[in-house]
GROMACS .gro file of C-alpha atoms in nm:
model
  238
    1MET     CA    1  11.264  10.779   8.996
    2GLU     CA    2  10.955  10.968   9.038
    3LYS     CA    3  10.951  11.324   9.070
    4LEU     CA    4  10.770  11.546   9.338
    5LYS     CA    5  10.576  11.818   9.230
    6LYS     CA    6  10.619  12.171   9.422
    7GLY     CA    7  10.355  12.321   9.284
    8SER     CA    8  10.022  12.067   9.334
    9SER     CA    9   9.742  12.152   9.577
   10VAL     CA   10   9.842  11.756   9.730
   11PRO     CA   11  10.117  11.878  10.015
   12LEU     CA   12  10.471  11.661   9.940
   13TYR     CA   13  10.488  11.440  10.200
   14LYS     CA   14  10.105  11.302  10.088
   15GLN     CA   15  10.275  11.267   9.751
   16LEU     CA   16  10.567  11.064   9.920
   17PHE     CA   17  10.354  10.873  10.067
   18GLU     CA   18  10.183  10.758   9.740
   19VAL     CA   19  10.445  10.735   9.529
   20ILE     CA   20  10.603  10.484   9.847
   21GLU     CA   21  10.237  10.311   9.837
   22GLN     CA   22  10.326  10.274   9.434
   23GLN     CA   23  10.647  10.125   9.497
   24ILE     CA   24  10.536   9.852   9.738
   25SER     CA   25  10.216   9.775   9.521
   26ASP     CA   26  10.435   9.806   9.184
   27GLY     CA   27  10.663   9.528   9.403
   28GLU     CA   28  10.987   9.740   9.340
   29LEU     CA   29  10.967   9.730   9.684
   30LYS     CA   30  10.885   9.400   9.892
   31GLU     CA   31  10.775   9.266  10.202
   32GLY     CA   32  11.041   9.291  10.438
   33GLN     CA   33  11.248   9.507  10.248
   34GLN     CA   34  11.456   9.782  10.428
   35LEU     CA   35  11.379  10.145  10.280
   36MET     CA   36  11.666  10.413  10.228
   37THR     CA   37  11.725  10.622  10.605
   38GLU     CA   38  11.503  10.931  10.591
   39ALA     CA   39  11.844  11.139  10.491
   40GLU     CA   40  11.886  10.940  10.158
   41LEU     CA   41  11.512  10.951  10.119
   42SER     CA   42  11.528  11.298  10.179
   43ALA     CA   43  11.794  11.381   9.945
   44GLU     CA   44  11.686  11.134   9.617
   45TYR     CA   45  11.292  11.330   9.604
   46GLY     CA   46  11.442  11.711   9.714
   47VAL     CA   47  11.250  11.723  10.027
   48SER     CA   48  11.273  11.850  10.434
   49ARG     CA   49  11.352  11.524  10.647
   50ILE     CA   50  11.044  11.652  10.795
   51THR     CA   51  10.838  11.597  10.489
   52VAL     CA   52  10.977  11.248  10.456
   53ARG     CA   53  10.892  11.190  10.866
   54LYS     CA   54  10.499  11.259  10.827
   55ALA     CA   55  10.503  11.014  10.496
   56LEU     CA   56  10.708  10.770  10.715
   57GLU     CA   57  10.448  10.833  11.004
   58LEU     CA   58  10.163  10.788  10.766
   59LEU     CA   59  10.282  10.489  10.614
   60VAL     CA   60  10.357  10.321  10.995
   61GLU     CA   61   9.991  10.424  11.109
   62ASP     CA   62   9.833  10.234  10.787
   63GLY     CA   63  10.019   9.945  10.838
   64ILE     CA   64  10.216   9.972  10.515
   65LEU     CA   65  10.554   9.999  10.668
   66VAL     CA   66  10.659   9.900  11.011
   67LYS     CA   67  10.962  10.077  11.213
   68ARG     CA   68  11.195   9.841  11.426
   69GLN     CA   69  11.392  10.108  11.704
   70GLY     CA   70  11.730  10.194  11.573
   71VAL     CA   71  11.758   9.996  11.284
   72GLY     CA   72  11.491  10.185  11.067
   73ALA     CA   73  11.172  10.113  10.855
   74PHE     CA   74  11.097   9.849  10.641
   75VAL     CA   75  10.815   9.706  10.451
   76ALA     CA   76  10.543   9.528  10.634
   77GLU     CA   77  10.350   9.165  10.571
   78ARG     CA   78  10.082   9.221  10.357
   79LYS     CA   79   9.730   9.175  10.580
   80MET     CA   80   9.384   9.128  10.489
   81HIS     CA   81   9.142   9.404  10.492
   82ARG     CA   82   8.758   9.377  10.523
   83ARG     CA   83   8.521   9.683  10.531
   84VAL     CA   84   8.270   9.646  10.853
   85GLU     CA   85   7.941   9.870  10.792
   86GLY     CA   86   7.746   9.932  11.025
   87ILE     CA   87   7.794  10.097  11.398
   88MET     CA   88   7.732   9.953  11.763
   89GLY     CA   89   7.855  10.089  12.067
   90PHE     CA   90   8.007   9.882  12.336
   91THR     CA   91   7.698   9.984  12.560
   92GLN     CA   92   7.455   9.906  12.314
   93ASN     CA   93   7.695   9.597  12.224
   94CYS     CA   94   7.725   9.446  12.575
   95ALA     CA   95   7.313   9.515  12.689
   96SER     CA   96   7.210   9.308  12.385
   97GLU     CA   97   7.442   8.984  12.555
   98GLY     CA   98   7.222   9.081  12.872
   99LYS     CA   99   7.603   9.187  12.996
  100LYS     CA  100   7.671   9.527  13.246
  101ALA     CA  101   7.874   9.838  13.027
  102GLY     CA  102   8.155   9.946  13.229
  103ALA     CA  103   8.464  10.203  13.190
  104VAL     CA  104   8.775  10.256  13.384
  105LEU     CA  105   8.898  10.624  13.254
  106LEU     CA  106   9.253  10.686  13.223
  107ALA     CA  107   9.305  10.935  13.009
  108ALA     CA  108   9.109  11.242  12.868
  109GLU     CA  109   9.304  11.529  12.732
  110LEU     CA  110   9.398  11.795  12.459
  111ALA     CA  111   9.659  11.650  12.278
  112GLU     CA  112   9.831  11.767  11.983
  113PRO     CA  113   9.720  11.553  11.622
  114THR     CA  114   9.924  11.328  11.432
  115VAL     CA  115   9.952  11.321  11.058
  116LYS     CA  116   9.647  11.058  11.042
  117ASP     CA  117   9.418  11.292  11.298
  118ILE     CA  118   9.466  11.558  11.085
  119GLU     CA  119   9.381  11.338  10.783
  120ASN     CA  120   9.067  11.147  10.917
  121LEU     CA  121   8.914  11.396  11.125
  122GLN     CA  122   8.994  11.718  10.890
  123ILE     CA  123   9.137  11.943  11.068
  124LYS     CA  124   9.397  12.218  11.085
  125SER     CA  125   9.714  12.086  11.204
  126ASN     CA  126   9.756  12.385  11.427
  127GLU     CA  127   9.386  12.252  11.609
  128LYS     CA  128   9.397  11.989  11.933
  129VAL     CA  129   9.256  11.640  11.948
  130ILE     CA  130   9.023  11.512  12.218
  131ARG     CA  131   9.195  11.202  12.315
  132ILE     CA  132   9.005  10.971  12.550
  133VAL     CA  133   9.191  10.628  12.679
  134ARG     CA  134   8.924  10.427  12.879
  135LEU     CA  135   8.954  10.076  12.956
  136ARG     CA  136   8.599   9.874  12.854
  137LEU     CA  137   8.414   9.627  13.107
  138SER     CA  138   8.176   9.383  13.086
  139ASP     CA  139   7.978   9.281  13.391
  140ASP     CA  140   8.328   9.407  13.544
  141VAL     CA  141   8.589   9.207  13.341
  142PRO     CA  142   8.830   9.388  13.091
  143VAL     CA  143   8.762   9.329  12.727
  144ILE     CA  144   8.931   9.632  12.581
  145LEU     CA  145   9.166   9.938  12.556
  146GLU     CA  146   8.998  10.184  12.397
  147GLU     CA  147   9.157  10.523  12.255
  148VAL     CA  148   8.899  10.802  12.076
  149ARG     CA  149   8.982  11.101  11.882
  150PHE     CA  150   8.744  11.360  11.829
  151SER     CA  151   8.822  11.725  11.657
  152GLN     CA  152   8.794  12.018  11.925
  153LYS     CA  153   8.450  12.044  11.772
  154TYR     CA  154   8.351  11.766  12.035
  155ALA     CA  155   8.496  11.953  12.332
  156PHE     CA  156   8.173  11.936  12.522
  157LEU     CA  157   8.279  11.590  12.637
  158MET     CA  158   8.499  11.675  12.830
  159GLY     CA  159   8.305  11.782  13.092
  160GLN     CA  160   8.100  11.479  13.075
  161ASP     CA  161   8.089  11.189  13.231
  162LEU     CA  162   8.320  10.967  13.073
  163THR     CA  163   8.303  10.647  13.200
  164THR     CA  164   7.929  10.613  13.056
  165SER     CA  165   7.810  10.588  12.715
  166ILE     CA  166   8.002  10.884  12.481
  167TYR     CA  167   7.710  10.757  12.151
  168GLN     CA  168   7.431  10.865  12.418
  169MET     CA  169   7.656  11.155  12.467
  170LEU     CA  170   7.651  11.225  12.116
  171ALA     CA  171   7.303  11.150  12.045
  172ASP     CA  172   7.164  11.402  12.383
  173GLN     CA  173   7.332  11.670  12.143
  174GLY     CA  174   7.136  11.521  11.821
  175ILE     CA  175   7.473  11.409  11.663
  176SER     CA  176   7.327  11.121  11.445
  177LEU     CA  177   7.605  10.847  11.339
  178GLY     CA  178   7.599  10.735  11.023
  179HIS     CA  179   7.868  10.519  10.866
  180SER     CA  180   8.204  10.351  10.951
  181THR     CA  181   8.485  10.219  10.796
  182MET     CA  182   8.698   9.959  11.004
  183GLU     CA  183   9.046   9.766  11.007
  184VAL     CA  184   9.109   9.479  11.153
  185GLU     CA  185   9.458   9.342  11.304
  186ILE     CA  186   9.628   9.152  11.569
  187CYS     CA  187   9.903   9.255  11.762
  188TYR     CA  188  10.081   9.201  12.066
  189ALA     CA  189  10.075   9.260  12.426
  190ASN     CA  190  10.275   9.494  12.597
  191GLU     CA  191  10.352   9.592  12.938
  192GLU     CA  192  10.053   9.794  12.980
  193GLU     CA  193   9.805   9.610  12.790
  194SER     CA  194   9.898   9.318  12.967
  195ARG     CA  195   9.891   9.475  13.295
  196LEU     CA  196   9.531   9.672  13.184
  197LEU     CA  197   9.345   9.325  12.982
  198GLU     CA  198   9.478   9.066  13.260
  199VAL     CA  199   9.694   8.881  12.970
  200LYS     CA  200  10.011   8.768  12.941
  201GLU     CA  201  10.288   8.964  12.798
  202ARG     CA  202  10.302   8.886  12.438
  203GLU     CA  203   9.984   8.722  12.434
  204ALA     CA  204   9.812   8.774  12.085
  205LEU     CA  205   9.535   9.061  12.145
  206LEU     CA  206   9.251   9.188  11.829
  207VAL     CA  207   9.293   9.580  11.718
  208THR     CA  208   9.016   9.717  11.505
  209LYS     CA  209   9.072  10.115  11.420
  210SER     CA  210   8.766  10.241  11.302
  211MET     CA  211   8.662  10.578  11.177
  212VAL     CA  212   8.300  10.696  11.243
  213TYR     CA  213   8.124  10.965  11.032
  214SER     CA  214   7.771  11.122  11.073
  215GLN     CA  215   7.481  11.107  10.888
  216GLN     CA  216   7.610  11.415  10.726
  217GLY     CA  217   7.890  11.221  10.589
  218GLU     CA  218   8.131  11.432  10.845
  219PRO     CA  219   8.421  11.220  11.004
  220VAL     CA  220   8.313  11.225  11.434
  221HIS     CA  221   8.535  11.026  11.582
  222TYR     CA  222   8.848  10.778  11.504
  223CYS     CA  223   8.872  10.454  11.778
  224LYS     CA  224   9.149  10.202  11.806
  225ASN     CA  225   9.057   9.929  12.001
  226THR     CA  226   9.270   9.695  12.155
  227ILE     CA  227   9.095   9.385  12.225
  228ASN     CA  228   9.109   9.026  12.458
  229LEU     CA  229   9.055   8.798  12.248
  230SER     CA  230   8.980   8.556  12.517
  231ARG     CA  231   8.682   8.800  12.633
  232TYR     CA  232   8.559   8.894  12.281
  233LYS     CA  233   8.386   8.739  11.967
  234MET     CA  234   8.318   8.984  11.705
  235THR     CA  235   8.068   8.868  11.400
  236VAL     CA  236   8.108   9.015  11.090
  237ILE     CA  237   7.812   9.080  10.877
  238ILE     CA  238   7.834   9.098  10.480
   0.00000   0.00000   0.00000
């Protein structure tokens, strides 16, 4: 067992994340294998259950583990990753196809940050995040369920018309986008996604998780898009 370094500048939950990730990479933990319980991991590595929970949360966010309600955490099946560079907002994307972009605002709020938010947006654990959820429309047809998360630095967005282009709002403030990274995976529609995207429950949907940076390399926002595959096609240029 690899010991965690309690005097290190690297937080304990991050060290535990890296240990478990390495065990999976080395084949010590196999696909589909159940991990020890939070209590067992806490005793094994001499850390609090809160530390263990944060590490597991991060592993689940990254798709390395999956949680099964009332059962525990399991090693996820391996997924292909492809890095996609280049930034085009939904509004611009629609315009390029000769379609009209629209949005239904579902939520706009100050929210508590997740472990992933703290890392992605480079914020402190006591800072709030701006959480915006929208149903994106193309010619009035629902295509994407979008959740965008910004640091409080972008609180000016809360006073804007969030049914229009957020990227245009950023541009109006002199914020130029530089590059992004994207993860792509498949999920299956739950009740809410089924209703909003007008698909059957358990129908396959495309999920993209993007991190967008400014031209100065600073994090701007994290975005999760849940996409109706029957209404959206993605072309990757490599």
